[in-house]
mmCIF file of C-alpha atoms in Angstrom:
data_model
loop_
_atom_site.group_PDB
_atom_site.id
_atom_site.type_symbol
_atom_site.label_atom_id
_atom_site.label_comp_id
_atom_site.label_asym_id
_atom_site.label_seq_id
_atom_site.Cartn_x
_atom_site.Cartn_y
_atom_site.Cartn_z
ATOM 1 C CA MET A 1 22.069 36.143 -29.103
ATOM 2 C CA THR A 2 19.261 36.902 -31.186
ATOM 3 C CA LYS A 3 15.837 34.515 -31.175
ATOM 4 C CA LEU A 4 14.029 33.805 -34.047
ATOM 5 C CA ILE A 5 10.634 32.571 -34.397
ATOM 6 C CA LEU A 6 9.470 31.292 -38.207
ATOM 7 C CA SER A 7 6.194 30.613 -38.654
ATOM 8 C CA THR A 8 4.212 29.256 -42.358
ATOM 9 C CA GLY A 9 0.829 30.662 -41.152
ATOM 10 C CA ASN A 10 -2.468 28.841 -41.911
ATOM 11 C CA ILE A 11 -0.635 26.100 -45.077
ATOM 12 C CA VAL A 12 -4.640 24.699 -45.899
ATOM 13 C CA SER A 13 -5.138 27.427 -48.776
ATOM 14 C CA GLY A 14 -8.359 27.301 -51.308
ATOM 15 C CA GLY A 15 -10.308 26.185 -47.787
ATOM 16 C CA PRO A 16 -10.311 23.285 -45.277
ATOM 17 C CA SER A 17 -9.232 20.093 -46.624
ATOM 18 C CA ILE A 18 -9.894 16.566 -46.836
ATOM 19 C CA ILE A 19 -8.159 14.094 -44.497
ATOM 20 C CA ARG A 20 -5.815 12.039 -46.453
ATOM 21 C CA LYS A 21 -3.682 8.675 -45.607
ATOM 22 C CA PRO A 22 -0.278 10.067 -45.176
ATOM 23 C CA GLY A 23 1.651 10.595 -48.538
ATOM 24 C CA ALA A 24 5.045 10.810 -49.713
ATOM 25 C CA PHE A 25 5.078 14.592 -49.387
ATOM 26 C CA ARG A 26 7.409 14.462 -46.117
ATOM 27 C CA SER A 27 7.836 17.358 -43.546
ATOM 28 C CA ASN A 28 10.376 18.499 -43.911
ATOM 29 C CA LEU A 29 10.196 19.662 -47.852
ATOM 30 C CA GLU A 30 6.317 20.707 -46.305
ATOM 31 C CA LEU A 31 7.744 22.828 -44.079
ATOM 32 C CA THR A 32 10.790 24.877 -45.655
ATOM 33 C CA ASN A 33 8.409 25.147 -48.705
ATOM 34 C CA SER A 34 6.225 26.378 -46.526
ATOM 35 C CA LEU A 35 8.295 28.785 -44.866
ATOM 36 C CA ARG A 36 9.875 29.927 -47.761
ATOM 37 C CA SER A 37 6.641 30.867 -49.387
ATOM 38 C CA ASN A 38 5.452 32.659 -46.416
ATOM 39 C CA PHE A 39 8.679 34.917 -46.379
ATOM 40 C CA VAL A 40 7.784 35.826 -50.132
ATOM 41 C CA ALA A 41 4.499 36.740 -49.475
ATOM 42 C CA ALA A 42 5.209 38.828 -46.091
ATOM 43 C CA GLN A 43 8.094 41.019 -48.895
ATOM 44 C CA GLU A 44 5.426 40.991 -51.099
ATOM 45 C CA ASP A 45 2.767 42.470 -49.233
ATOM 46 C CA ALA A 46 5.657 44.689 -47.680
ATOM 47 C CA ALA A 47 6.543 46.268 -50.984
ATOM 48 C CA ALA A 48 3.261 47.193 -52.471
ATOM 49 C CA GLU A 49 3.086 49.019 -48.565
ATOM 50 C CA LEU A 50 6.284 50.838 -49.143
ATOM 51 C CA ASP A 51 5.039 51.462 -52.785
ATOM 52 C CA ALA A 52 1.365 52.943 -51.160
ATOM 53 C CA ARG A 53 2.976 55.415 -49.103
ATOM 54 C CA GLY A 54 5.439 55.939 -52.501
ATOM 55 C CA ALA A 55 8.425 54.926 -50.636
ATOM 56 C CA THR A 56 9.719 53.868 -53.656
ATOM 57 C CA ASN A 57 11.129 55.903 -56.900
ATOM 58 C CA GLY A 58 8.834 53.392 -59.245
ATOM 59 C CA ASN A 59 11.418 51.718 -60.252
ATOM 60 C CA GLY A 60 13.113 49.356 -57.679
ATOM 61 C CA ASP A 61 15.732 50.785 -56.382
ATOM 62 C CA THR A 62 15.549 52.661 -53.415
ATOM 63 C CA ASN A 63 12.995 52.794 -50.893
ATOM 64 C CA GLY A 64 14.338 56.263 -49.986
ATOM 65 C CA SER A 65 16.460 55.392 -46.824
ATOM 66 C CA GLY A 66 19.378 53.543 -48.945
ATOM 67 C CA ASP A 67 17.766 50.173 -48.631
ATOM 68 C CA SER A 68 17.641 48.338 -51.894
ATOM 69 C CA VAL A 69 14.060 46.754 -52.551
ATOM 70 C CA ASP A 70 15.022 44.500 -55.643
ATOM 71 C CA SER A 71 12.338 43.394 -58.147
ATOM 72 C CA ASP A 72 12.709 40.644 -60.784
ATOM 73 C CA ALA A 73 9.687 40.132 -62.514
ATOM 74 C CA GLU A 74 10.981 37.311 -65.283
ATOM 75 C CA THR A 75 12.905 34.287 -62.638
ATOM 76 C CA GLY A 76 10.200 35.580 -59.419
ATOM 77 C CA THR A 77 13.086 36.137 -57.380
ATOM 78 C CA PRO A 78 11.869 37.705 -54.029
ATOM 79 C CA ARG A 79 11.293 41.766 -53.857
ATOM 80 C CA ARG A 80 14.335 42.891 -51.551
ATOM 81 C CA VAL A 81 12.579 45.693 -49.311
ATOM 82 C CA PRO A 82 13.811 46.122 -45.935
ATOM 83 C CA THR A 83 13.362 42.955 -43.059
ATOM 84 C CA THR A 84 12.272 45.820 -40.701
ATOM 85 C CA ALA A 85 9.371 46.071 -42.932
ATOM 86 C CA TRP A 86 8.463 42.729 -43.076
ATOM 87 C CA THR A 87 9.697 40.674 -39.678
ATOM 88 C CA GLY A 88 8.958 42.322 -35.927
ATOM 89 C CA ARG A 89 10.092 42.324 -32.061
ATOM 90 C CA GLY A 90 7.393 40.706 -30.019
ATOM 91 C CA GLN A 91 7.308 41.038 -26.067
ATOM 92 C CA ASN A 92 9.805 38.570 -26.348
ATOM 93 C CA GLY A 93 12.817 40.048 -27.404
ATOM 94 C CA ALA A 94 12.849 37.420 -30.401
ATOM 95 C CA LEU A 95 12.564 38.263 -33.962
ATOM 96 C CA TYR A 96 9.578 36.975 -35.902
ATOM 97 C CA VAL A 97 10.060 35.936 -39.337
ATOM 98 C CA PRO A 98 7.706 37.127 -40.616
ATOM 99 C CA ARG A 99 5.896 39.360 -38.282
ATOM 100 C CA ILE A 100 2.454 38.209 -37.426
ATOM 101 C CA HIS A 101 -0.555 40.507 -36.465
ATOM 102 C CA TRP A 102 -2.174 38.387 -33.705
ATOM 103 C CA ASP A 103 -3.527 41.852 -32.275
ATOM 104 C CA HIS A 104 -5.343 42.661 -34.871
ATOM 105 C CA ASP A 105 -9.129 42.263 -35.714
ATOM 106 C CA HIS A 106 -8.313 39.848 -38.566
ATOM 107 C CA HIS A 107 -6.370 37.184 -37.410
ATOM 108 C CA GLN A 108 -9.973 35.216 -36.113
ATOM 109 C CA GLY A 109 -8.555 31.962 -35.082
ATOM 110 C CA LEU A 110 -10.654 29.040 -35.640
ATOM 111 C CA GLN A 111 -13.826 29.906 -37.406
ATOM 112 C CA GLU A 112 -16.095 27.331 -34.910
ATOM 113 C CA GLU A 113 -16.372 27.192 -31.346
ATOM 114 C CA ARG A 114 -13.725 25.756 -29.718
ATOM 115 C CA ALA A 115 -15.175 22.288 -28.548
ATOM 116 C CA GLN A 116 -15.884 21.461 -32.632
ATOM 117 C CA TYR A 117 -12.130 20.449 -33.239
ATOM 118 C CA ASP A 118 -9.725 18.388 -32.773
ATOM 119 C CA ILE A 119 -6.405 19.905 -32.425
ATOM 120 C CA THR A 120 -2.883 18.121 -32.990
ATOM 121 C CA VAL A 121 0.373 19.639 -32.062
ATOM 122 C CA LYS A 122 3.952 18.210 -32.713
ATOM 123 C CA LEU A 123 6.588 18.918 -31.132
ATOM 124 C CA PHE A 124 10.294 18.083 -32.273
ATOM 125 C CA PHE A 125 13.343 18.802 -30.165
ATOM 126 C CA LEU A 126 16.115 19.128 -32.767
ATOM 127 C CA PRO A 127 19.912 18.180 -31.782
ATOM 128 C CA GLY A 128 22.859 20.428 -31.069
ATOM 129 C CA ALA A 129 19.927 22.342 -28.884
ATOM 130 C CA PRO A 130 20.787 21.729 -25.218
ATOM 131 C CA VAL A 131 18.716 19.680 -23.333
ATOM 132 C CA SER A 132 18.497 22.108 -20.526
ATOM 133 C CA GLU A 133 16.500 24.120 -22.211
ATOM 134 C CA ARG A 134 13.678 22.108 -23.969
ATOM 135 C CA SER A 135 11.509 22.990 -20.503
ATOM 136 C CA ARG A 136 11.265 26.601 -21.669
ATOM 137 C CA TYR A 137 11.069 25.677 -25.297
ATOM 138 C CA ALA A 138 8.067 22.770 -25.432
ATOM 139 C CA ARG A 139 6.598 25.730 -23.314
ATOM 140 C CA GLU A 140 7.183 28.300 -25.518
ATOM 141 C CA ALA A 141 6.372 26.141 -28.652
ATOM 142 C CA LEU A 142 2.343 25.291 -27.567
ATOM 143 C CA GLU A 143 2.401 29.053 -26.383
ATOM 144 C CA HIS A 144 2.403 29.905 -30.083
ATOM 145 C CA VAL A 145 0.006 27.305 -31.323
ATOM 146 C CA LEU A 146 -2.306 28.702 -28.838
ATOM 147 C CA GLN A 147 -2.162 31.786 -29.483
ATOM 148 C CA GLU A 148 -2.133 31.772 -33.289
ATOM 149 C CA LEU A 149 -5.451 29.078 -32.979
ATOM 150 C CA ARG A 150 -6.939 31.502 -30.074
ATOM 151 C CA VAL A 151 -8.446 28.230 -28.122
ATOM 152 C CA PRO A 152 -7.245 27.528 -24.604
ATOM 153 C CA GLU A 153 -5.492 23.875 -24.896
ATOM 154 C CA VAL A 154 -4.681 20.957 -27.524
ATOM 155 C CA ASP A 155 -5.930 17.814 -27.370
ATOM 156 C CA LEU A 156 -2.741 15.999 -28.393
ATOM 157 C CA LEU A 157 0.373 17.431 -28.030
ATOM 158 C CA ILE A 158 2.993 15.007 -29.270
ATOM 159 C CA VAL A 159 6.721 14.975 -28.402
ATOM 160 C CA SER A 160 9.688 14.188 -31.118
ATOM 161 C CA PHE A 161 12.690 13.414 -29.909
ATOM 162 C CA PRO A 162 16.116 13.185 -31.833
ATOM 163 C CA GLY A 163 18.060 10.594 -33.035
ATOM 164 C CA MET A 164 14.480 8.363 -33.650
ATOM 165 C CA SER A 165 13.839 6.845 -36.017
ATOM 166 C CA PHE A 166 11.763 3.325 -37.184
ATOM 167 C CA GLU A 167 13.535 1.985 -40.184
ATOM 168 C CA GLY A 168 14.714 -1.467 -41.276
ATOM 169 C CA ASP A 169 14.000 -4.165 -43.772
ATOM 170 C CA CYS A 170 11.010 -5.311 -41.322
ATOM 171 C CA GLU A 171 9.493 -4.853 -38.487
ATOM 172 C CA TRP A 172 11.754 -6.591 -36.827
ATOM 173 C CA GLU A 173 14.137 -4.677 -37.768
ATOM 174 C CA ALA A 174 13.557 -1.686 -37.029
ATOM 175 C CA ASP A 175 12.087 -2.784 -33.300
ATOM 176 C CA ARG A 176 15.566 -3.667 -33.015
ATOM 177 C CA LYS A 177 17.100 -0.852 -34.248
ATOM 178 C CA ASN A 178 14.564 1.410 -32.420
ATOM 179 C CA ALA A 179 16.149 0.356 -28.883
ATOM 180 C CA VAL A 180 19.690 1.664 -28.360
ATOM 181 C CA GLN A 181 18.223 4.730 -30.276
ATOM 182 C CA GLY A 182 18.085 8.569 -28.700
ATOM 183 C CA ASN A 183 18.903 8.906 -25.491
ATOM 184 C CA ASP A 184 16.588 7.365 -22.439
ATOM 185 C CA GLU A 185 18.053 9.586 -20.229
ATOM 186 C CA ASP A 186 17.631 13.122 -21.615
ATOM 187 C CA GLU A 187 13.749 11.546 -22.489
ATOM 188 C CA ILE A 188 12.695 10.979 -19.064
ATOM 189 C CA ALA A 189 14.634 14.113 -17.824
ATOM 190 C CA THR A 190 12.500 16.050 -20.845
ATOM 191 C CA TRP A 191 9.235 14.457 -19.690
ATOM 192 C CA PRO A 192 8.348 16.489 -15.899
ATOM 193 C CA ALA A 193 8.424 19.677 -18.215
ATOM 194 C CA ILE A 194 5.803 17.669 -20.991
ATOM 195 C CA GLU A 195 3.560 16.945 -17.824
ATOM 196 C CA GLU A 196 3.003 19.654 -16.342
ATOM 197 C CA LEU A 197 1.404 21.063 -19.642
ATOM 198 C CA HIS A 198 -0.869 18.668 -19.089
ATOM 199 C CA ARG A 199 -1.375 18.891 -15.328
ATOM 200 C CA LEU A 200 -2.133 22.760 -16.565
ATOM 201 C CA SER A 201 -4.230 21.514 -18.870
ATOM 202 C CA LEU A 202 -3.216 22.886 -21.898
ATOM 203 C CA ALA A 203 -3.002 19.479 -23.323
ATOM 204 C CA LYS A 204 -5.844 17.133 -22.770
ATOM 205 C CA ARG A 205 -3.844 14.011 -23.925
ATOM 206 C CA LEU A 206 0.325 13.332 -23.790
ATOM 207 C CA GLY A 207 1.942 11.692 -27.149
ATOM 208 C CA LEU A 208 5.404 9.815 -28.463
ATOM 209 C CA ALA A 209 6.775 9.367 -31.202
ATOM 210 C CA GLU A 210 9.194 6.667 -33.037
ATOM 211 C CA PHE A 211 8.927 4.626 -29.448
ATOM 212 C CA GLY A 212 9.484 1.263 -30.043
ATOM 213 C CA SER A 213 7.874 -1.409 -27.529
ATOM 214 C CA GLU A 214 11.940 -1.911 -25.161
ATOM 215 C CA LYS A 215 12.348 1.808 -25.286
ATOM 216 C CA LEU A 216 8.508 2.700 -25.225
ATOM 217 C CA ALA A 217 8.861 -0.155 -21.999
ATOM 218 C CA ARG A 218 11.308 1.621 -20.384
ATOM 219 C CA PHE A 219 9.726 4.887 -20.793
ATOM 220 C CA LEU A 220 6.999 3.704 -19.079
ATOM 221 C CA SER A 221 7.981 2.441 -15.907
ATOM 222 C CA LYS A 222 9.368 5.926 -15.261
ATOM 223 C CA ALA A 223 6.998 8.568 -16.711
ATOM 224 C CA GLN A 224 4.267 9.752 -14.128
ATOM 225 C CA VAL A 225 1.712 10.923 -16.899
ATOM 226 C CA ARG A 226 1.950 8.244 -19.593
ATOM 227 C CA PRO A 227 1.463 8.705 -23.371
ATOM 228 C CA THR A 228 -1.880 7.684 -24.446
ATOM 229 C CA VAL A 229 -0.596 7.820 -28.075
ATOM 230 C CA ASN A 230 3.124 6.723 -29.846
ATOM 231 C CA GLN A 231 2.777 7.686 -33.370
ATOM 232 C CA ILE A 232 5.977 5.465 -35.458
ATOM 233 C CA ASN A 233 6.658 6.085 -39.277
ATOM 234 C CA LEU A 234 6.704 2.547 -41.334
ATOM 235 C CA LYS A 235 7.749 3.914 -44.876
ATOM 236 C CA ASN A 236 10.051 1.163 -44.670
ATOM 237 C CA CYS A 237 7.786 -1.929 -43.120
ATOM 238 C CA CYS A 238 4.113 -2.878 -43.970
ATOM 239 C CA ASN A 239 3.618 -4.306 -40.260
ATOM 240 C CA VAL A 240 3.524 -2.772 -36.928
ATOM 241 C CA PRO A 241 5.914 -5.069 -34.737
ATOM 242 C CA PRO A 242 3.949 -7.674 -33.061
ATOM 243 C CA PRO A 243 5.911 -7.041 -29.324
ATOM 244 C CA LEU A 244 4.801 -3.244 -30.038
ATOM 245 C CA ALA A 245 1.600 -3.774 -31.046
ATOM 246 C CA GLN A 246 0.825 -5.952 -27.795
ATOM 247 C CA LEU A 247 3.072 -3.605 -26.126
ATOM 248 C CA ALA A 248 0.917 -0.943 -26.789
ATOM 249 C CA LYS A 249 -2.968 -3.170 -26.578
ATOM 250 C CA GLU A 250 -2.406 -4.052 -22.505
ATOM 251 C CA GLN A 251 -0.933 -0.558 -21.553
ATOM 252 C CA GLY A 252 -3.776 1.076 -23.917
ATOM 253 C CA ILE A 253 -1.725 2.841 -25.902
ATOM 254 C CA GLU A 254 -3.311 3.747 -29.114
ATOM 255 C CA LEU A 255 -1.138 3.627 -32.435
ATOM 256 C CA LEU A 256 -0.899 6.595 -35.473
ATOM 257 C CA VAL A 257 1.281 6.215 -37.862
ATOM 258 C CA HIS A 258 2.826 9.423 -40.016
ATOM 259 C CA SER A 259 5.062 10.164 -42.319
ATOM 260 C CA ASP A 260 6.838 13.846 -40.852
ATOM 261 C CA CYS A 261 10.772 13.720 -41.493
ATOM 262 C CA THR A 262 12.782 13.006 -38.356
ATOM 263 C CA ASP A 263 15.868 15.795 -39.209
ATOM 264 C CA ILE A 264 12.614 18.236 -39.888
ATOM 265 C CA LEU A 265 15.428 21.582 -40.101
ATOM 266 C CA PRO A 266 18.815 20.989 -40.314
ATOM 267 C CA LYS A 267 21.372 23.653 -39.691
ATOM 268 C CA GLY A 268 22.326 24.730 -43.351
ATOM 269 C CA THR A 269 18.387 23.974 -44.347
ATOM 270 C CA LEU A 270 17.971 26.488 -42.151
ATOM 271 C CA ARG A 271 20.787 29.051 -43.107
ATOM 272 C CA GLU A 272 19.889 28.804 -46.564
ATOM 273 C CA LEU A 273 15.551 29.782 -45.836
ATOM 274 C CA LEU A 274 17.067 33.293 -43.998
ATOM 275 C CA GLY A 275 20.328 33.343 -45.702
ATOM 276 C CA PRO A 276 20.955 36.075 -48.594
ATOM 277 C CA GLY A 277 21.002 33.573 -51.391
ATOM 278 C CA PRO A 278 18.438 34.098 -54.272
ATOM 279 C CA ARG A 279 15.916 31.882 -52.766
ATOM 280 C CA GLY A 280 16.763 33.094 -49.504
ATOM 281 C CA ALA A 281 14.911 35.616 -46.830
ATOM 282 C CA ALA A 282 18.319 37.860 -46.853
ATOM 283 C CA ILE A 283 17.667 37.895 -42.580
ATOM 284 C CA LEU A 284 21.614 36.606 -42.483
ATOM 285 C CA ALA A 285 24.367 38.402 -43.380
ATOM 286 C CA ASP A 286 26.561 36.997 -46.416
ATOM 287 C CA SER A 287 28.918 34.388 -45.049
ATOM 288 C CA GLU A 288 31.871 35.704 -47.511
ATOM 289 C CA THR A 289 31.730 39.597 -47.732
ATOM 290 C CA GLY A 290 29.738 39.759 -44.250
ATOM 291 C CA ALA A 291 27.819 42.574 -46.308
ATOM 292 C CA GLY A 292 24.084 43.023 -44.757
ATOM 293 C CA GLY A 293 21.636 41.204 -42.242
ATOM 294 C CA LEU A 294 22.462 38.971 -39.388
ATOM 295 C CA GLN A 295 25.706 37.646 -38.318
ATOM 296 C CA GLY A 296 26.472 34.325 -36.026
ATOM 297 C CA ASP A 297 26.018 31.102 -35.237
ATOM 298 C CA LEU A 298 22.401 29.883 -36.393
ATOM 299 C CA THR A 299 21.268 26.508 -34.124
ATOM 300 C CA PRO A 300 17.660 25.769 -35.005
ATOM 301 C CA LEU A 301 16.377 24.389 -31.401
ATOM 302 C CA TRP A 302 12.706 23.014 -31.786
ATOM 303 C CA VAL A 303 9.251 23.041 -34.432
ATOM 304 C CA VAL A 304 6.058 23.014 -33.876
ATOM 305 C CA LYS A 305 3.571 20.732 -36.045
ATOM 306 C CA TYR A 306 -0.432 22.053 -35.260
ATOM 307 C CA THR A 307 -3.483 20.119 -37.161
ATOM 308 C CA ALA A 308 -6.793 21.308 -36.477
ATOM 309 C CA VAL A 309 -9.172 18.789 -36.774
ATOM 310 C CA VAL A 310 -13.355 20.112 -37.488
ATOM 311 C CA ARG A 311 -15.235 16.642 -36.408
ATOM 312 C CA ASP A 312 -18.331 16.509 -37.859
ATOM 313 C CA ARG A 313 -16.643 17.440 -41.320
ATOM 314 C CA GLY A 314 -13.552 15.754 -40.746
ATOM 315 C CA VAL A 315 -11.546 18.771 -42.427
ATOM 316 C CA ILE A 316 -8.651 20.126 -41.419
ATOM 317 C CA GLU A 317 -9.424 23.985 -40.773
ATOM 318 C CA SER A 318 -5.961 25.022 -39.434
ATOM 319 C CA LYS A 319 -2.591 23.809 -40.243
ATOM 320 C CA GLY A 320 0.804 25.405 -39.745
ATOM 321 C CA TYR A 321 4.441 25.011 -38.401
ATOM 322 C CA PHE A 322 6.380 27.428 -35.893
ATOM 323 C CA ALA A 323 9.853 26.925 -35.626
ATOM 324 C CA GLY A 324 12.538 28.307 -33.006
ATOM 325 C CA ALA A 325 16.461 29.692 -33.676
ATOM 326 C CA GLU A 326 19.362 31.050 -31.688
ATOM 327 C CA LEU A 327 21.908 33.108 -33.688
ATOM 328 C CA ALA A 328 24.669 33.408 -31.293
ATOM 329 C CA ASP A 329 26.977 36.397 -31.761
ATOM 330 C CA GLU A 330 30.948 36.250 -33.136
#
């Protein structure tokens, strides 16, 4: 079994971005495009280092050890450098794609004092991942964000469970459909692990995503540490369902709107990102020939999205994603 940790790095380019209302740019596209860009950038940096050390012969044919180092300036295909040159093993044994230099001086985290930021983290538990491991996934995902930003805690941790959505021809239909989605038992069984992160002061507030009025009422009746936020997607509905608005008001829960994709990292998309194809990272072996790369059944486990906003200026200084996956030996 090989554990994989994928990262985008800070996807805010050209300095902090002004916060804008959620638009049509959904998180699955943002995630996959950002991962791919980070992989390409890491490979290009590694290729430049190999060139500087004289590891290539100048024609891009070999790195001296027989590994392919392909370069195609016309098509923009990423240069193929040895996987070991741009990925790395962490202390936890996981393969980091790409390698993260947390111990280097240039990794400074946030630019200002922690008190100047509102930091929101959204954790997606993915379908196909064992429910029994969610406690480990939650701690692992949050620790990566804390290490990336170099902060001791986050302000808000929102949890997104698989099989949940908020879609319908009207707000009443969306609320009705939502009532039978997901798995109440699994969600309640998972919540103590999230509550523990709050008790450890790693997350000041907790939140849920995609909970309609009936789902939320059932959840609140069993949670010890109650969520203070409920995030819903109103892309097909113009209004919050009145029963949900009333329940949120009575229980002191803040309703937030988002534009995230509930199916944020499908198995096929992840295999394409890491595969040997023209836009892949060549981490995985060719499924037909078995040549090069790792082999096995790939399962996406979790995705975590983080956003650090400078309070007094209303700008996003840091935003990015981590994703966890496992590759089972065949």
